[in-house]
Coordinates of C-alpha atoms in Angstrom, one line a residue:
M27 CA 36.5 -20.5 -140.4
G28 CA 33.8 -21.3 -142.8
R29 CA 30.7 -21.8 -140.7
S30 CA 29.7 -20.8 -137.3
S31 CA 30.9 -22.9 -134.5
T32 CA 27.6 -22.6 -132.7
R33 CA 25.0 -24.4 -134.8
G34 CA 21.7 -24.6 -133.1
E35 CA 18.4 -26.5 -133.1
G36 CA 17.3 -24.9 -136.2
T37 CA 20.2 -22.9 -137.5
R38 CA 23.0 -23.2 -135.2
P39 CA 24.1 -19.9 -134.4
R40 CA 26.1 -18.7 -131.7
G41 CA 25.0 -18.0 -128.8
R42 CA 24.7 -18.8 -125.5
H43 CA 25.7 -16.1 -123.4
D44 CA 24.8 -13.4 -125.8
G45 CA 22.1 -12.5 -123.3
P46 CA 18.4 -13.1 -123.7
P47 CA 17.5 -12.9 -127.4
K48 CA 14.3 -11.1 -128.4
R49 CA 11.3 -13.2 -128.8
S50 CA 11.3 -12.3 -132.5
G51 CA 14.5 -13.9 -133.3
G52 CA 17.7 -13.5 -131.4
E53 CA 20.8 -14.7 -132.9
A54 CA 21.5 -18.2 -131.8
S55 CA 19.4 -21.2 -131.5
D56 CA 19.1 -23.9 -129.0
G57 CA 21.6 -25.6 -130.9
A58 CA 23.0 -27.2 -128.1
R59 CA 24.0 -30.5 -128.3
P60 CA 22.8 -33.5 -126.9
R61 CA 24.2 -34.2 -123.7
G62 CA 26.1 -37.0 -122.8
H63 CA 23.2 -38.5 -121.1
G64 CA 21.9 -41.5 -122.2
R65 CA 25.2 -42.8 -122.0
R66 CA 26.3 -41.9 -118.7
E67 CA 24.3 -44.0 -116.4
R68 CA 24.5 -47.1 -118.4
S69 CA 28.0 -47.5 -119.0
T70 CA 30.0 -45.0 -117.3
P71 CA 33.6 -45.0 -116.2
A72 CA 35.5 -48.1 -116.6
G73 CA 38.9 -49.4 -116.8
S74 CA 39.4 -49.3 -113.1
G75 CA 40.5 -52.9 -113.1
Q76 CA 38.4 -53.8 -110.1
G77 CA 35.9 -55.7 -112.2
P78 CA 32.4 -56.9 -111.2
A79 CA 31.4 -57.5 -107.7
R80 CA 32.4 -60.8 -106.2
A81 CA 28.7 -61.9 -105.9
D82 CA 28.2 -61.3 -109.6
R83 CA 31.3 -63.4 -110.4
R84 CA 29.9 -66.3 -108.3
R85 CA 26.5 -66.1 -110.0
A86 CA 28.1 -66.0 -113.4
A87 CA 30.5 -68.9 -112.7
G88 CA 28.2 -72.0 -113.2
K89 CA 26.4 -70.8 -116.3
G90 CA 28.8 -71.8 -119.0
K91 CA 30.3 -69.0 -121.1
G92 CA 30.4 -67.3 -117.7
G93 CA 32.6 -64.5 -118.7
K94 CA 30.2 -63.5 -121.5
R95 CA 27.2 -63.9 -119.2
R96 CA 28.7 -61.7 -116.6
V97 CA 29.5 -59.1 -119.1
L98 CA 25.9 -58.8 -120.2
R99 CA 24.8 -58.4 -116.6
W100 CA 25.8 -54.7 -117.0
V101 CA 22.3 -54.4 -118.3
A102 CA 20.6 -56.8 -115.9
S103 CA 20.7 -60.4 -114.9
V104 CA 17.3 -61.0 -116.6
L105 CA 18.8 -59.9 -119.9
A106 CA 21.8 -62.3 -119.4
L107 CA 19.5 -65.2 -118.8
L108 CA 17.3 -64.4 -121.8
I109 CA 20.1 -63.9 -124.3
L110 CA 22.7 -66.3 -123.1
G111 CA 20.4 -69.3 -122.3
T112 CA 21.3 -70.8 -125.7
G113 CA 25.1 -70.9 -125.2
G114 CA 26.6 -70.2 -128.6
A115 CA 23.9 -67.8 -129.6
G116 CA 24.8 -65.8 -126.5
Y117 CA 28.4 -65.6 -127.5
L118 CA 27.4 -64.4 -131.0
Y119 CA 25.1 -61.7 -129.5
Y120 CA 28.0 -60.6 -127.3
K121 CA 30.2 -60.3 -130.4
H122 CA 27.3 -58.4 -132.1
L123 CA 27.1 -55.9 -129.2
N124 CA 30.9 -55.4 -129.3
G125 CA 30.6 -54.7 -133.0
N126 CA 28.1 -51.9 -132.4
I127 CA 30.6 -49.9 -130.4
R128 CA 32.7 -47.3 -132.4
K129 CA 36.2 -46.7 -131.2
E130 CA 38.7 -43.7 -131.5
D131 CA 42.1 -42.8 -130.0
L132 CA 41.9 -41.4 -126.4
T133 CA 44.0 -38.3 -127.1
L134 CA 45.4 -36.6 -130.2
G135 CA 47.5 -34.1 -128.4
D136 CA 51.3 -34.2 -128.2
K137 CA 51.4 -33.7 -124.4
A138 CA 51.5 -36.9 -122.4
M139 CA 48.9 -37.0 -119.6
A140 CA 50.3 -37.4 -116.1
D141 CA 49.6 -40.6 -114.2
H142 CA 47.2 -40.5 -111.3
K143 CA 48.6 -40.1 -107.8
A144 CA 47.3 -42.9 -105.6
N145 CA 45.8 -42.2 -102.2
A146 CA 47.2 -43.8 -99.0
A147 CA 45.2 -47.0 -99.7
G148 CA 46.7 -47.3 -103.2
Q149 CA 43.5 -46.3 -105.0
T150 CA 43.3 -44.0 -108.0
P151 CA 40.4 -41.9 -109.3
L152 CA 38.7 -42.3 -112.7
N153 CA 37.9 -39.5 -115.1
I154 CA 35.7 -39.8 -118.1
L155 CA 34.9 -37.0 -120.6
L156 CA 31.3 -37.2 -121.9
I157 CA 30.9 -35.5 -125.3
G158 CA 27.7 -34.6 -127.1
S159 CA 28.3 -34.3 -130.9
D160 CA 26.0 -32.2 -133.1
A161 CA 27.0 -34.2 -136.2
R162 CA 24.4 -34.0 -139.1
D163 CA 26.1 -36.9 -140.8
S164 CA 23.2 -39.4 -141.1
E165 CA 19.5 -39.2 -142.1
A166 CA 18.5 -39.7 -138.5
N167 CA 20.8 -36.9 -137.2
Q168 CA 19.7 -34.6 -139.9
K169 CA 16.1 -35.1 -139.2
L170 CA 16.6 -34.5 -135.5
G171 CA 19.2 -31.7 -135.7
G172 CA 17.7 -29.4 -138.3
A173 CA 20.2 -26.8 -139.6
K174 CA 20.2 -28.1 -143.2
E175 CA 23.0 -25.8 -144.2
T176 CA 25.3 -27.8 -141.9
F177 CA 24.4 -31.3 -143.2
G178 CA 27.6 -33.3 -143.6
G179 CA 29.7 -30.5 -142.1
T180 CA 32.4 -30.8 -139.4
P181 CA 30.7 -31.8 -136.1
L182 CA 31.0 -29.7 -133.0
A183 CA 31.5 -30.9 -129.4
D184 CA 28.6 -28.9 -128.1
V185 CA 28.3 -30.7 -124.8
Q186 CA 31.3 -31.5 -122.7
M187 CA 31.1 -33.0 -119.2
L188 CA 33.9 -34.4 -117.2
L189 CA 32.8 -37.2 -114.8
H190 CA 35.1 -37.8 -111.9
L191 CA 34.8 -41.0 -109.8
S192 CA 36.8 -40.6 -106.6
A193 CA 39.6 -43.0 -105.8
D194 CA 37.7 -44.5 -102.9
R195 CA 34.5 -44.7 -105.0
S196 CA 32.6 -42.8 -102.4
N197 CA 31.5 -39.9 -104.7
I198 CA 31.1 -38.6 -108.2
S199 CA 31.7 -35.1 -109.4
V200 CA 30.6 -33.8 -112.9
L201 CA 32.0 -30.6 -114.4
S202 CA 30.4 -29.1 -117.5
M203 CA 32.3 -26.7 -119.7
P204 CA 30.1 -24.2 -121.6
R205 CA 30.3 -24.9 -125.4
D206 CA 31.5 -21.4 -126.2
T207 CA 34.3 -21.3 -123.7
M208 CA 37.3 -19.6 -125.4
L209 CA 40.7 -21.3 -124.9
K210 CA 44.0 -22.1 -126.7
M211 CA 43.7 -25.3 -128.7
P212 CA 46.6 -27.8 -128.4
K213 CA 48.3 -29.4 -131.4
C214 CA 46.3 -32.4 -132.6
T215 CA 47.0 -35.0 -135.3
D216 CA 44.1 -36.7 -137.0
P217 CA 44.8 -40.5 -136.8
K218 CA 42.9 -41.3 -139.9
S219 CA 44.4 -38.7 -142.3
D220 CA 47.6 -37.8 -140.4
K221 CA 46.6 -34.2 -140.8
V222 CA 48.3 -32.0 -138.2
Y223 CA 46.3 -29.2 -136.6
P224 CA 48.9 -26.8 -135.1
A225 CA 48.3 -25.3 -131.7
S226 CA 46.2 -22.2 -131.9
T227 CA 47.9 -18.8 -131.3
V228 CA 44.6 -17.1 -130.6
D229 CA 41.6 -18.2 -128.4
V230 CA 39.3 -20.7 -130.1
Q231 CA 35.8 -21.9 -129.1
T232 CA 36.1 -25.2 -127.2
N233 CA 33.4 -27.0 -129.3
E234 CA 35.6 -26.7 -132.4
S235 CA 38.0 -29.2 -130.9
L236 CA 36.0 -32.1 -132.3
G237 CA 36.8 -30.9 -135.9
R238 CA 40.5 -31.1 -135.2
G239 CA 40.8 -34.9 -135.7
G240 CA 38.0 -36.3 -133.5
P241 CA 37.1 -36.6 -129.8
G242 CA 40.8 -37.2 -128.9
C243 CA 41.4 -33.6 -129.6
T244 CA 38.6 -32.6 -127.2
V245 CA 40.3 -34.7 -124.6
A246 CA 43.6 -32.9 -125.3
A247 CA 42.0 -29.5 -125.1
W248 CA 40.5 -30.4 -121.7
Y249 CA 43.9 -31.6 -120.4
E250 CA 45.6 -28.5 -121.7
L251 CA 43.2 -26.2 -119.8
T252 CA 42.6 -28.1 -116.6
G253 CA 45.6 -30.4 -116.0
I254 CA 43.1 -33.1 -115.1
T255 CA 44.2 -36.6 -116.3
I256 CA 41.4 -38.2 -118.5
D257 CA 41.2 -41.9 -118.6
H258 CA 38.3 -42.4 -121.1
F259 CA 35.8 -40.6 -123.3
M260 CA 32.3 -41.5 -124.4
M261 CA 30.6 -39.6 -127.2
I262 CA 27.0 -39.6 -128.3
D263 CA 25.0 -37.9 -131.2
F264 CA 21.4 -36.8 -131.7
A265 CA 20.1 -40.2 -132.7
G266 CA 22.0 -41.8 -129.8
V267 CA 20.3 -39.6 -127.3
V268 CA 16.9 -40.4 -128.7
S269 CA 17.5 -44.2 -128.8
M270 CA 18.8 -44.2 -125.3
A271 CA 15.9 -42.1 -124.0
D272 CA 13.4 -44.5 -125.6
A273 CA 15.2 -47.6 -124.2
V274 CA 15.2 -46.1 -120.7
G275 CA 11.5 -45.6 -121.0
G276 CA 11.2 -42.0 -119.8
V277 CA 12.9 -39.6 -117.5
P278 CA 11.0 -37.2 -115.1
V279 CA 11.7 -33.5 -115.6
C280 CA 10.2 -30.3 -114.1
V281 CA 9.4 -26.8 -115.3
D282 CA 8.0 -24.0 -113.1
A283 CA 5.6 -22.7 -115.8
N284 CA 4.3 -23.8 -119.2
V285 CA 7.1 -23.6 -121.7
Y286 CA 7.4 -23.5 -125.5
S287 CA 10.9 -23.2 -126.9
H288 CA 10.1 -21.5 -130.2
T289 CA 10.7 -18.0 -131.7
S290 CA 8.9 -16.2 -134.5
T291 CA 11.8 -17.0 -136.8
G292 CA 11.7 -20.7 -136.2
K293 CA 14.6 -21.0 -133.7
G294 CA 14.3 -23.0 -130.5
S295 CA 14.2 -26.7 -129.7
G296 CA 10.5 -27.0 -130.1
L297 CA 10.1 -28.3 -126.5
K298 CA 6.5 -27.8 -125.3
L299 CA 5.6 -28.8 -121.7
E300 CA 3.0 -27.9 -119.1
E301 CA 4.0 -26.6 -115.7
G302 CA 5.1 -29.3 -113.3
K303 CA 6.7 -32.7 -113.8
T304 CA 6.6 -34.6 -117.1
S305 CA 8.3 -37.9 -118.1
V306 CA 10.2 -37.2 -121.4
K307 CA 11.7 -39.7 -123.8
G308 CA 12.8 -40.0 -127.4
K309 CA 12.7 -36.8 -129.4
Q310 CA 11.1 -34.9 -126.5
A311 CA 14.1 -35.8 -124.3
L312 CA 16.5 -34.5 -127.0
Q313 CA 14.5 -31.3 -127.1
W314 CA 14.8 -30.9 -123.3
L315 CA 18.6 -31.4 -123.5
R316 CA 18.9 -28.9 -126.4
T317 CA 16.7 -26.1 -125.0
R318 CA 18.3 -22.7 -124.7
Y319 CA 15.4 -20.4 -125.6
G320 CA 12.9 -20.8 -122.8
F321 CA 15.1 -21.7 -119.8
E322 CA 16.5 -19.2 -117.3
D323 CA 18.1 -16.3 -119.3
N324 CA 18.1 -18.1 -122.7
T325 CA 21.8 -18.9 -122.6
D326 CA 23.8 -22.1 -122.5
L327 CA 24.1 -21.8 -118.7
G328 CA 20.4 -22.5 -118.4
R329 CA 20.6 -25.3 -120.8
T330 CA 23.5 -26.9 -118.9
K331 CA 21.4 -26.7 -115.7
A332 CA 18.6 -28.6 -117.5
Q333 CA 21.0 -31.2 -118.7
H334 CA 22.2 -31.7 -115.1
Q335 CA 18.7 -32.2 -113.9
Y336 CA 18.0 -34.7 -116.6
L337 CA 21.1 -36.8 -115.9
N338 CA 20.4 -36.8 -112.2
S339 CA 16.8 -37.9 -112.8
M340 CA 17.9 -40.6 -115.2
V341 CA 20.4 -42.0 -112.7
R342 CA 17.7 -42.1 -110.0
E343 CA 15.3 -43.9 -112.4
L344 CA 17.8 -46.5 -113.4
R345 CA 18.9 -47.2 -109.8
K346 CA 15.3 -47.8 -108.8
G347 CA 15.4 -50.7 -111.2
T348 CA 11.9 -50.0 -112.5
K349 CA 13.1 -49.6 -116.1
L350 CA 14.9 -52.9 -116.1
T351 CA 12.3 -55.5 -115.5
D352 CA 11.0 -56.2 -119.0
P353 CA 13.3 -58.5 -121.1
G354 CA 12.4 -56.8 -124.3
K355 CA 13.3 -53.4 -122.9
L356 CA 16.6 -54.7 -121.5
M357 CA 17.5 -55.9 -125.0
D358 CA 16.6 -52.5 -126.4
L359 CA 18.7 -50.8 -123.8
A360 CA 21.7 -53.1 -124.6
E361 CA 21.3 -52.4 -128.3
A362 CA 20.8 -48.7 -127.9
A363 CA 23.7 -48.3 -125.4
T364 CA 26.3 -50.0 -127.6
S365 CA 25.0 -48.5 -130.9
A366 CA 24.9 -44.9 -129.5
L367 CA 28.5 -44.7 -128.4
T368 CA 31.8 -43.8 -129.7
V369 CA 34.5 -44.5 -127.1
D370 CA 38.2 -44.6 -126.6
K371 CA 39.9 -47.9 -127.3
G372 CA 40.2 -48.6 -123.6
L373 CA 36.4 -49.1 -123.5
D374 CA 36.0 -51.1 -126.7
T375 CA 34.1 -54.1 -125.4
V376 CA 30.9 -54.7 -123.5
K377 CA 32.9 -56.3 -120.7
K378 CA 35.0 -53.1 -120.2
L379 CA 31.8 -51.0 -120.2
Y380 CA 30.3 -53.4 -117.7
D381 CA 33.3 -53.1 -115.4
L382 CA 33.1 -49.3 -115.7
A383 CA 29.4 -49.3 -114.8
E384 CA 30.1 -51.5 -111.7
E385 CA 32.7 -49.0 -110.5
L386 CA 30.2 -46.1 -110.9
K387 CA 27.5 -47.9 -109.1
K388 CA 29.6 -47.8 -105.9
A389 CA 29.0 -44.0 -105.4
P390 CA 25.5 -43.3 -103.9
T391 CA 23.1 -40.9 -105.6
D392 CA 23.4 -38.4 -102.8
R393 CA 27.1 -38.1 -103.4
I394 CA 26.8 -37.1 -107.1
T395 CA 27.5 -33.4 -107.6
M396 CA 26.8 -31.7 -111.0
T397 CA 28.7 -28.4 -111.6
T398 CA 29.4 -25.9 -114.3
M399 CA 32.9 -24.4 -114.9
P400 CA 32.9 -20.9 -113.2
N401 CA 33.0 -18.4 -116.1
V402 CA 33.0 -14.8 -117.1
Y403 CA 31.8 -13.1 -120.3
G404 CA 34.4 -12.0 -122.8
T405 CA 34.6 -8.4 -124.1
G406 CA 34.7 -6.8 -127.6
Q407 CA 34.5 -9.4 -130.4
F408 CA 34.2 -12.1 -127.7
S409 CA 31.3 -10.5 -125.8
G410 CA 29.0 -13.5 -126.6
R411 CA 31.6 -16.0 -125.4
V412 CA 32.9 -17.0 -122.0
Y413 CA 36.3 -17.6 -120.3
P414 CA 37.2 -19.6 -117.2
K415 CA 36.8 -17.4 -114.1
A416 CA 40.4 -17.5 -113.1
E417 CA 40.6 -18.4 -109.4
E418 CA 37.3 -20.1 -109.0
A419 CA 37.6 -22.2 -112.2
E420 CA 41.1 -23.3 -111.1
Q421 CA 39.7 -24.1 -107.6
V422 CA 37.3 -26.6 -109.2
F423 CA 40.0 -28.0 -111.5
R424 CA 42.3 -28.4 -108.5
M425 CA 39.7 -30.2 -106.4
I426 CA 39.1 -32.7 -109.2
R427 CA 42.8 -33.2 -109.8
E428 CA 43.4 -33.8 -106.1
D429 CA 40.3 -35.9 -105.7
I430 CA 38.5 -33.6 -103.3
P431 CA 34.7 -34.2 -103.2
L432 CA 32.8 -31.2 -104.8
D433 CA 29.9 -31.8 -102.4
G434 CA 32.0 -30.6 -99.5
K435 CA 31.6 -33.8 -97.5
A436 CA 34.5 -35.7 -96.1
S437 CA 34.9 -39.2 -97.4
K438 CA 33.3 -41.9 -95.2
R439 CA 36.3 -44.0 -96.2
K440 CA 38.9 -42.0 -94.4
T441 CA 42.4 -41.9 -95.8
P442 CA 44.4 -43.8 -93.2
V443 CA 47.0 -41.9 -91.2
V444 CA 50.1 -43.9 -90.6
K445 CA 51.2 -43.7 -86.9
D446 CA 54.5 -44.6 -85.2
Q447 CA 56.2 -45.6 -88.4
A448 CA 58.3 -42.5 -89.1
A449 CA 62.1 -42.7 -88.8
P450 CA 63.9 -40.2 -86.5
T451 CA 63.7 -36.7 -88.1
D452 CA 67.4 -36.5 -88.5
E453 CA 67.3 -39.6 -90.7
I454 CA 64.6 -38.5 -93.1
G455 CA 65.7 -37.1 -96.4
V456 CA 63.5 -34.4 -98.0
S457 CA 64.0 -32.6 -101.3
V458 CA 62.4 -29.2 -101.4
R459 CA 61.2 -27.7 -104.7
N460 CA 60.2 -24.1 -105.4
A461 CA 56.9 -24.5 -107.3
T462 CA 55.5 -21.1 -106.3
S463 CA 55.2 -19.6 -109.8
T464 CA 51.7 -18.9 -111.4
D465 CA 50.4 -17.9 -114.8
A466 CA 50.8 -14.3 -113.7
L467 CA 53.7 -14.4 -111.3
G468 CA 57.2 -15.8 -111.4
P469 CA 58.6 -18.0 -108.6
V470 CA 59.4 -16.4 -105.2
Q471 CA 63.2 -16.2 -105.1
G472 CA 64.7 -18.2 -102.3
R473 CA 61.4 -19.9 -101.2
A474 CA 62.8 -23.4 -101.3
T475 CA 65.8 -22.3 -99.1
T476 CA 63.4 -20.7 -96.6
V477 CA 61.3 -23.8 -96.3
K478 CA 64.4 -26.1 -96.1
D479 CA 65.6 -24.0 -93.2
L480 CA 62.2 -24.5 -91.5
L481 CA 62.7 -28.2 -91.8
T482 CA 66.3 -28.1 -90.6
E483 CA 65.1 -26.2 -87.5
A484 CA 62.5 -28.9 -86.9
G485 CA 65.2 -31.6 -86.9
F486 CA 65.1 -32.7 -90.6
T487 CA 68.8 -32.1 -91.0
K488 CA 69.0 -34.1 -94.3
A489 CA 66.6 -31.7 -96.0
S490 CA 68.0 -30.4 -99.4
I491 CA 67.0 -28.2 -102.3
D492 CA 66.0 -29.7 -105.7
S493 CA 66.6 -26.8 -108.1
Q494 CA 66.2 -29.0 -111.3
N495 CA 62.5 -29.8 -110.9
V496 CA 60.5 -26.6 -110.4
E497 CA 57.2 -27.2 -112.3
A498 CA 54.6 -24.9 -110.9
A499 CA 52.0 -26.2 -108.4
A500 CA 48.9 -24.4 -107.3
R501 CA 49.0 -26.1 -103.9
T502 CA 51.8 -27.3 -101.7
G503 CA 52.2 -31.0 -101.6
I504 CA 54.4 -33.8 -100.4
L505 CA 55.1 -36.9 -102.5
Y506 CA 56.6 -40.2 -101.5
P507 CA 57.4 -43.3 -103.7
S508 CA 56.6 -46.3 -101.6
A509 CA 54.7 -47.4 -98.5
D510 CA 57.8 -47.7 -96.3
L511 CA 58.3 -43.9 -96.6
E512 CA 54.6 -42.9 -96.0
G513 CA 55.1 -42.4 -92.3
D514 CA 58.2 -40.2 -92.9
A515 CA 56.3 -38.1 -95.5
Q516 CA 53.5 -37.6 -93.0
A517 CA 56.0 -36.6 -90.3
V518 CA 57.3 -33.8 -92.7
A519 CA 53.7 -32.6 -93.2
K520 CA 53.0 -32.5 -89.5
A521 CA 56.1 -30.5 -88.8
L522 CA 55.1 -27.8 -91.3
G523 CA 51.3 -27.8 -90.6
I524 CA 50.5 -29.2 -94.0
P525 CA 47.3 -31.3 -94.1
V526 CA 47.9 -35.1 -94.4
S527 CA 45.4 -35.1 -97.3
Q528 CA 48.2 -33.3 -99.3
V529 CA 50.6 -36.1 -98.8
K530 CA 50.4 -38.4 -101.9
K531 CA 52.1 -41.6 -103.1
S532 CA 53.7 -41.1 -106.5
T533 CA 55.9 -43.2 -108.8
D534 CA 57.3 -39.9 -110.2
V535 CA 59.7 -39.5 -107.3
S536 CA 62.4 -41.7 -105.8
G537 CA 62.4 -40.1 -102.3
I538 CA 60.3 -37.7 -100.3
V539 CA 59.7 -34.4 -102.2
L540 CA 58.1 -31.3 -100.8
S541 CA 56.8 -28.9 -103.5
V542 CA 56.2 -25.5 -102.1
G543 CA 53.2 -24.3 -104.1
A544 CA 51.7 -20.9 -105.1
D545 CA 49.5 -21.1 -101.9
W546 CA 52.6 -20.6 -99.8
R547 CA 54.5 -17.7 -101.3
K548 CA 54.9 -15.8 -98.1
D549 CA 57.2 -16.3 -95.1
E550 CA 54.6 -17.4 -92.7
A551 CA 53.1 -20.6 -91.3
Y552 CA 51.5 -22.8 -94.0
P553 CA 48.0 -21.3 -94.6
A554 CA 45.9 -24.4 -94.5
K555 CA 42.3 -23.1 -95.1
D556 CA 39.2 -25.2 -95.0
A557 CA 37.5 -22.8 -97.4
E558 CA 39.9 -24.0 -100.1
E559 CA 38.1 -27.4 -100.0
K560 CA 34.7 -25.9 -100.9
T561 CA 33.2 -25.7 -104.3
P562 CA 32.5 -22.1 -105.3
E563 CA 28.9 -21.1 -105.6
S564 CA 29.6 -19.9 -109.1
A565 CA 29.9 -23.6 -110.1
N566 CA 26.1 -24.0 -109.4
P567 CA 26.5 -27.4 -107.6
L568 CA 23.4 -29.7 -107.8
N569 CA 23.1 -32.8 -105.7
G570 CA 22.1 -36.1 -107.5
A571 CA 19.4 -36.8 -104.9
D572 CA 17.6 -33.5 -105.3
E573 CA 14.2 -34.5 -106.6
E574 CA 12.7 -31.0 -106.2
A575 CA 15.0 -29.4 -108.8
C576 CA 12.8 -27.6 -111.4
M577 CA 13.8 -25.4 -114.4
H578 CA 12.8 -21.8 -114.3
V579 CA 11.0 -20.8 -117.5
N580 CA 11.9 -17.5 -119.2
P581 CA 8.7 -15.3 -119.1
G582 CA 9.0 -14.7 -122.9
F583 CA 8.5 -18.4 -123.7
T584 CA 5.4 -19.3 -121.7
W585 CA 2.0 -20.2 -123.2

């Protein structure tokens, strides 16, 4: 493949899970990749269509060029007043900021992503893939990234985080995928050259997806693996991380001992900090986000944990508002934010980024949960790589797909249960599908018939079997097309002991559909288990309000 897919701080080798390298050298370097940080807090998910808060709209209304003024309030109202006070000049600046933003296609794969299924209140979740590119394609990136042998080479998506904003906007879940996760790559077509990258027949390292046409292929690879519908992506490079960190003005981080990320052969991020808390910005922030040698066991898992702590801390700082009081700094932040990003075409204006940020702000800090994809080490030639940990990784994927909070807390905005609106059971039509197959097992023969008979015994005499639509489902679910059938669908769930949370509205069906999933392969009562709603400990969940989180320093990298 030419060059290694694991460039690092200084050289870029492989890495991550190869186990703690010797102090004298070890193979890989901190090569990580800048995180998706700087970007996350400022402009996060958008496209929800709900727009700015009503109060903001009122304040923006009487100021002339109100739409543009409101847009710039995503930074702060002070910045809007400062920049837009001169009318036409404000409009020109707005156009300038829009021009800073780079845009790419959302997905380059040939598999169409499924539509979100709305909750009972008609709300849908929002998923944004945050990508950190290790591109050495500019003087600034080359200076910050090192690894001279890779200058101008194909960039790698060394940081990948999926940010999920719940449908009711009560919580945010973030899932990181280790950069050397091995998976099958989907077919991708480069929109600029029309070059077609065929689907891989062997496992490929996930960070190579960026070189198969751009960030849209990274999106396609995530969808192929997780089945999670992705609404937007936001990508940042080395220089973008530094500019955003400078604009924010510093982010507090913590180490439990003095740390110096440096080996005798010159590998390492160069991060040097004293024990305790330090506010990092600029190049030092980038070093923190790229450090592998020196944290935990010197693998990417430790680096991912450090990135989670940084992002949580940055969100807390921005929400305090202490960084957004100086007009000059606000302008710096607006400039840095728009210049640092490459986004999909659905986020191609400051207004759309503003709308996205407004949606993200609705979730409180203590309902933000950072996790890492549960994984296991490969064997043989892949001993330094990782694979999704089958059941536990799928459990996290499923919880995100089904909009279940990873923090284990029930939503404060309860999904309404419709009462006294169901028709008589003998008038409710239900189509039963056998969706019990898994990657390892075929469908259980006769399962749809068995469940249909259960419904008939319960009085649903119009129940029938749909043998044409048998797409596998990890969990049993009931779909209904419109509000007038919601009560009927919930009646079906109640009759079979299926939780109401598994009853969803969907435009993909024309009537009530019961998909018997892989969680109900046996002839017994539906096994509704609370444990299935919990995030596995192997995902290393970290709460956004945890101000005591501190990185453990590897004893071989203290000073």
